[in-house]
Short mmCIF file of C-alpha atoms in Angstrom, two decimals:
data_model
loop_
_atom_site.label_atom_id
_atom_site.label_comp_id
_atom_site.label_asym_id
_atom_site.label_seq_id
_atom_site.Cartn_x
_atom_site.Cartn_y
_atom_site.Cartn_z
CA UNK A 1 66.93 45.65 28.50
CA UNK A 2 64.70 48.18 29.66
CA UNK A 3 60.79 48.46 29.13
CA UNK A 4 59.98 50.18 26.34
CA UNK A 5 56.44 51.38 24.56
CA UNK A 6 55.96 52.28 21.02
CA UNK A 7 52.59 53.04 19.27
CA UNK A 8 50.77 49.72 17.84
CA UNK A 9 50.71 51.55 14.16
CA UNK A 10 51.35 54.53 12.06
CA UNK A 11 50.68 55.71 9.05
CA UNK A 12 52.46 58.16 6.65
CA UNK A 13 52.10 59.16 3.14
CA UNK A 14 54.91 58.64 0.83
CA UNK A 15 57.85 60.96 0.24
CA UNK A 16 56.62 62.68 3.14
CA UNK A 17 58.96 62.63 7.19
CA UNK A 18 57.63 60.12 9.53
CA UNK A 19 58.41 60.60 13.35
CA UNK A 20 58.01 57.30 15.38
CA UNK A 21 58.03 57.96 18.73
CA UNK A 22 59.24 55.59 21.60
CA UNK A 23 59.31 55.57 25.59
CA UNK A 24 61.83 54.45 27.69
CA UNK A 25 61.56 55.85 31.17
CA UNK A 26 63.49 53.34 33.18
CA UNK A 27 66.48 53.78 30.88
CA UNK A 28 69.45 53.58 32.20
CA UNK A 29 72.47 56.29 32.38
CA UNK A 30 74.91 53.54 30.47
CA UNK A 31 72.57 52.23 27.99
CA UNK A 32 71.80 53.00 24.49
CA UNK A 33 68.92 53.82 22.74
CA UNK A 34 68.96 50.89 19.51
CA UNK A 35 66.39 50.91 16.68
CA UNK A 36 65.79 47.72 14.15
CA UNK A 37 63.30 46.89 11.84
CA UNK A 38 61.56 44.16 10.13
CA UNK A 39 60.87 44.44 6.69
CA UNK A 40 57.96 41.87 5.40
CA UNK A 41 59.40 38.32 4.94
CA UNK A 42 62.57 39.19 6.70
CA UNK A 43 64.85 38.99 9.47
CA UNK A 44 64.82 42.51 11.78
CA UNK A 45 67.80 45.12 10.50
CA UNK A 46 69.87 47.71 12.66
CA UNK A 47 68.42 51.21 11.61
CA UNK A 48 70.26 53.48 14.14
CA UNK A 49 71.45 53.31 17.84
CA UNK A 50 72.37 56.41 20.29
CA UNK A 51 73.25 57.51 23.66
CA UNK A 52 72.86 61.13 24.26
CA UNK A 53 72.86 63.03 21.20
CA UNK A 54 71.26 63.26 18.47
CA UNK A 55 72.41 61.02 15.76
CA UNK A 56 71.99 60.64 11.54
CA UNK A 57 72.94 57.58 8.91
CA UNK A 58 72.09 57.26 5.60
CA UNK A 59 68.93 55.28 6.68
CA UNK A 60 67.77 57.61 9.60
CA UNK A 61 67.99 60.26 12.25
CA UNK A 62 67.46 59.52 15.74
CA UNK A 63 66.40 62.26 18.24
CA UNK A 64 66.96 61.61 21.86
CA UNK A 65 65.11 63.63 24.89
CA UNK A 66 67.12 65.56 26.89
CA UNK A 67 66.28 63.34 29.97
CA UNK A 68 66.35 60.31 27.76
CA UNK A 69 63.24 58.59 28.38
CA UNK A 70 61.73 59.06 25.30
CA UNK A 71 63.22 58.89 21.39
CA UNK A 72 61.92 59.52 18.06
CA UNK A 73 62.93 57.92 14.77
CA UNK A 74 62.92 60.03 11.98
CA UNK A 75 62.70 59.17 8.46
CA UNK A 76 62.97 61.93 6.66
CA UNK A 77 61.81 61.05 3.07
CA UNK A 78 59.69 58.25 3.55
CA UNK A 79 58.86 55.53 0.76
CA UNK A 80 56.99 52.38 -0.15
CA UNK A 81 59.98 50.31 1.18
CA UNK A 82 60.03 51.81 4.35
CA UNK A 83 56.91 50.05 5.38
CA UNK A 84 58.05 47.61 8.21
CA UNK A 85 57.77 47.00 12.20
CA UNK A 86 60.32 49.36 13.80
CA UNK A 87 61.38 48.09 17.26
CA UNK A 88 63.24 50.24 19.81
CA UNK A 89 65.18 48.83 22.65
CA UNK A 90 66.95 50.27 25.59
CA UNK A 91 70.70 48.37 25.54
CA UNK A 92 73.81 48.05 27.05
CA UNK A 93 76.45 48.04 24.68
CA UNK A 94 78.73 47.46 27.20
CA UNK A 95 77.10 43.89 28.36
CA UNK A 96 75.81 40.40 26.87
CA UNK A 97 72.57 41.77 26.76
CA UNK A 98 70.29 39.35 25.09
CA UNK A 99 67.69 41.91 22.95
CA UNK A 100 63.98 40.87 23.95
CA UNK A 101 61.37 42.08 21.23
CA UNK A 102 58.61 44.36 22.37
CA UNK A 103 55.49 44.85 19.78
CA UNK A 104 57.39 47.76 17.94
CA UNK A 105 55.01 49.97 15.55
CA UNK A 106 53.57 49.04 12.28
CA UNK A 107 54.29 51.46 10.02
CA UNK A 108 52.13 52.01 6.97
CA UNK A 109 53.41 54.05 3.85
CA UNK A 110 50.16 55.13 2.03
CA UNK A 111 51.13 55.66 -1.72
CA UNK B 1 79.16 43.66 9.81
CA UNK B 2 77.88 40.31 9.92
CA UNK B 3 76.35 38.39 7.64
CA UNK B 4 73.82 35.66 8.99
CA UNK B 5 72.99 32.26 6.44
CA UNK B 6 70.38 30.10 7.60
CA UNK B 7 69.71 26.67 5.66
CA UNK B 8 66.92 25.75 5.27
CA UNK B 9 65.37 28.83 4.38
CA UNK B 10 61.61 26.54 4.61
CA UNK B 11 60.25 23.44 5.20
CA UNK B 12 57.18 21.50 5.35
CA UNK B 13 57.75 18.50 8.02
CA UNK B 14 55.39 15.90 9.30
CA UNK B 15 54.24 16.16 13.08
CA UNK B 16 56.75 13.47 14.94
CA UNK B 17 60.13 14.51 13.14
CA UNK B 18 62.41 16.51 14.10
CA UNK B 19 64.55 19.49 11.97
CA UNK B 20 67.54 20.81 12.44
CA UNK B 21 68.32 24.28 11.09
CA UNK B 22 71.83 26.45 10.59
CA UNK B 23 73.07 29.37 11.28
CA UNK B 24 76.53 30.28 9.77
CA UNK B 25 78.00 33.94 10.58
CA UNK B 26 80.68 35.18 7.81
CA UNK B 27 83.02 36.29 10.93
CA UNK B 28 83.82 35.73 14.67
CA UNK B 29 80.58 36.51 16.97
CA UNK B 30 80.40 36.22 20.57
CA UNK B 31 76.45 35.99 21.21
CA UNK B 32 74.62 33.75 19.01
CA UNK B 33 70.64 34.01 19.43
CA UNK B 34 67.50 31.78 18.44
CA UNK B 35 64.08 32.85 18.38
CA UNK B 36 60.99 32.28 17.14
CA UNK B 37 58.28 34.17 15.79
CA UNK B 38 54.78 33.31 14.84
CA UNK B 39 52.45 34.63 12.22
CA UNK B 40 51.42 37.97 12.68
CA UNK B 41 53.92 38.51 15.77
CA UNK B 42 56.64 39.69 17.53
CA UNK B 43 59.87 38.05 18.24
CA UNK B 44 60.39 35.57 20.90
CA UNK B 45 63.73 34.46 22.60
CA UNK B 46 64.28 31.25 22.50
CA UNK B 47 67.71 30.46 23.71
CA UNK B 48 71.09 31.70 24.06
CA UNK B 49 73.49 29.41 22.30
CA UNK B 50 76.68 29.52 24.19
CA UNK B 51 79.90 28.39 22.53
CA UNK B 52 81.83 25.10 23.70
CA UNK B 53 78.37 24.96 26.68
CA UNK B 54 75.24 23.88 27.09
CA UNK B 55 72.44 26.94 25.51
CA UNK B 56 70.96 29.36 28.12
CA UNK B 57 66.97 28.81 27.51
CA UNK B 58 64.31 31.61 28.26
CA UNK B 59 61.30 30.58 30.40
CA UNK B 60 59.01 28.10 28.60
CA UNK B 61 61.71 26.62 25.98
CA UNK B 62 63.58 23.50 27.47
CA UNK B 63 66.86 21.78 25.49
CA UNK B 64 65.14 18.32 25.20
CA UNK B 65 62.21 20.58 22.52
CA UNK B 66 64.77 22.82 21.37
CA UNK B 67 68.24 21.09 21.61
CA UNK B 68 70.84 24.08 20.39
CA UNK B 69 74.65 23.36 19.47
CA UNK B 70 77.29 25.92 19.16
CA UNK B 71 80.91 23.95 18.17
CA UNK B 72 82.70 27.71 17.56
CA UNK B 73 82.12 31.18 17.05
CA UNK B 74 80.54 31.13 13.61
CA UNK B 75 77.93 28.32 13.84
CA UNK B 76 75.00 26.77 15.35
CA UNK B 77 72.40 24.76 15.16
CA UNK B 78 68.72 24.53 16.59
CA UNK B 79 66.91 21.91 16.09
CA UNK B 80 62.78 21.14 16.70
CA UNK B 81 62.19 18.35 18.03
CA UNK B 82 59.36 15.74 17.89
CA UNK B 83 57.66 18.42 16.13
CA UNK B 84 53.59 19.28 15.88
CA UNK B 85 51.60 22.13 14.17
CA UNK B 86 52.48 24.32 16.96
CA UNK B 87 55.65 24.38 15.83
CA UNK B 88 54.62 25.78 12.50
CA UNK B 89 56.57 29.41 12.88
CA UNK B 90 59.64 31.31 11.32
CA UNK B 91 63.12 30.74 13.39
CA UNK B 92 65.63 33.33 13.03
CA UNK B 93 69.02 33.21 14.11
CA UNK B 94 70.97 36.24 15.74
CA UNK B 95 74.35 37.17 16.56
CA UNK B 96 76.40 40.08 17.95
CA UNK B 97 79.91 40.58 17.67
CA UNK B 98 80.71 42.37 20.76
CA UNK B 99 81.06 45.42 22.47
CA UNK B 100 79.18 48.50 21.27
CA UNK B 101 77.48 47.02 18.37
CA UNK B 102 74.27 46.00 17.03
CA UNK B 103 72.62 42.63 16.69
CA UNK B 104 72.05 40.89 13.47
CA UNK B 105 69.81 38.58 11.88
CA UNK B 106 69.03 36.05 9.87
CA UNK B 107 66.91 35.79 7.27
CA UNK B 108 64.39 32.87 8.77
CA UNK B 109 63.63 29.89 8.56
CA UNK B 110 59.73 29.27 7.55
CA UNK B 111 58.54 25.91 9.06
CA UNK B 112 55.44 24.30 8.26
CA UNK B 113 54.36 21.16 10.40
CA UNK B 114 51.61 19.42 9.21
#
């Protein structure tokens, strides 16, 4: 998968949208833009995944550049349990693509 | 959807011995992942476990530390061998079930080697 770089940390207050940004400038055209997350104690999660347009679950939104090298994860409301390591990956979904962790950003809900 | 069971979910060993963990998916996979991460860090590949051959190991994990079995598509099994405090780290198991979709994960295994 492609290099990616993500802030060490954020912070947000509670109830309040959280933007967590992410570069990916070698990207690919074919591969997708994947976010998980680790919740303390826990194995990582899917959040949300993307190629080209923007894209919403009940968890998230993701917004993708228009020249895709960079991404944003949006949570819109956040809360207390949102507090994790969010890790975003550049990935073929087309391949066997082992996914190789970067540092991801620590994300800190303040109460 | 998968769903990923590892057994044991901990374990406190003594430095020598050797553990062997589990990783049971609830359905067909066809990549099954271990890695390894230690306190207050990211994750770290070990190995590819490759069904019915021998694992595919990332640079500085070898099969005769980390021997890894994968009989079919829904289990496998990494063990730690002759184990020593370094070894002390949560092991997480990871599968994917094919094209376009996302990885999942276990929920850890917490060794302690003391």
């Amino acid at each position: 998968d492609a290099k990616t770089t993500q802030p060490n940390s954020m912070e947000s207050n509670e109830e309040e949208p959280v933007h967590l940004p992410c570069n990916h400038s070698t990207i690919s055209g074919t591969d997708y833009i994947h976010w998980y997350r680790q919740l303390p104690s826990q194995g990582p999660e899917y959040v949300i995944h993307g190629l080209t347009s923007n894209v919403n679950n009940r968890m998230a939104s993701l917004a993708i550049a228009e020249d895709r090298k960079s991404s944003t994860l949006i949570l819109h409301r956040a809360t207390l349990r949102d507090a994790a390591v969010y890790y975003c990956f550049s990935w073929s979904n087309f391949g066997n693509e082992k996914l190789t962790f970067g540092t991801g950003t620590r994300l800190t809900i303040i109460p | 959807s998968a769903v990923i069971s590892q057994k044991p979910s901990r374990d406190i060993c003594q430095r020598g011995t050797s553990l062997t963990i589990q990783c049971q998916v609830d359905s067909q996979v066809t990549m099954m992942f271990w890695y390894r991460q230690q306190p207050g860090q990211s994750l770290t590949l070990i190995a590819t476990a490759n069904q019915g051959s021998e694992a595919t190991y990332e640079s500085g994990f070898v099969i005769d530390k980390f021997p890894i079995s994968r009989p079919n598509l829904t289990f496998s099994t990494l063990t730690v061998s002759n184990m020593s405090p370094e070894d002390s780290s949560i092991y997480l198991c990871s599968a994917r079930t094919g094209m376009n979709t996302e990885a999942f994960f276990g929920q850890g295994t917490r060794l302690t080697v003391v």
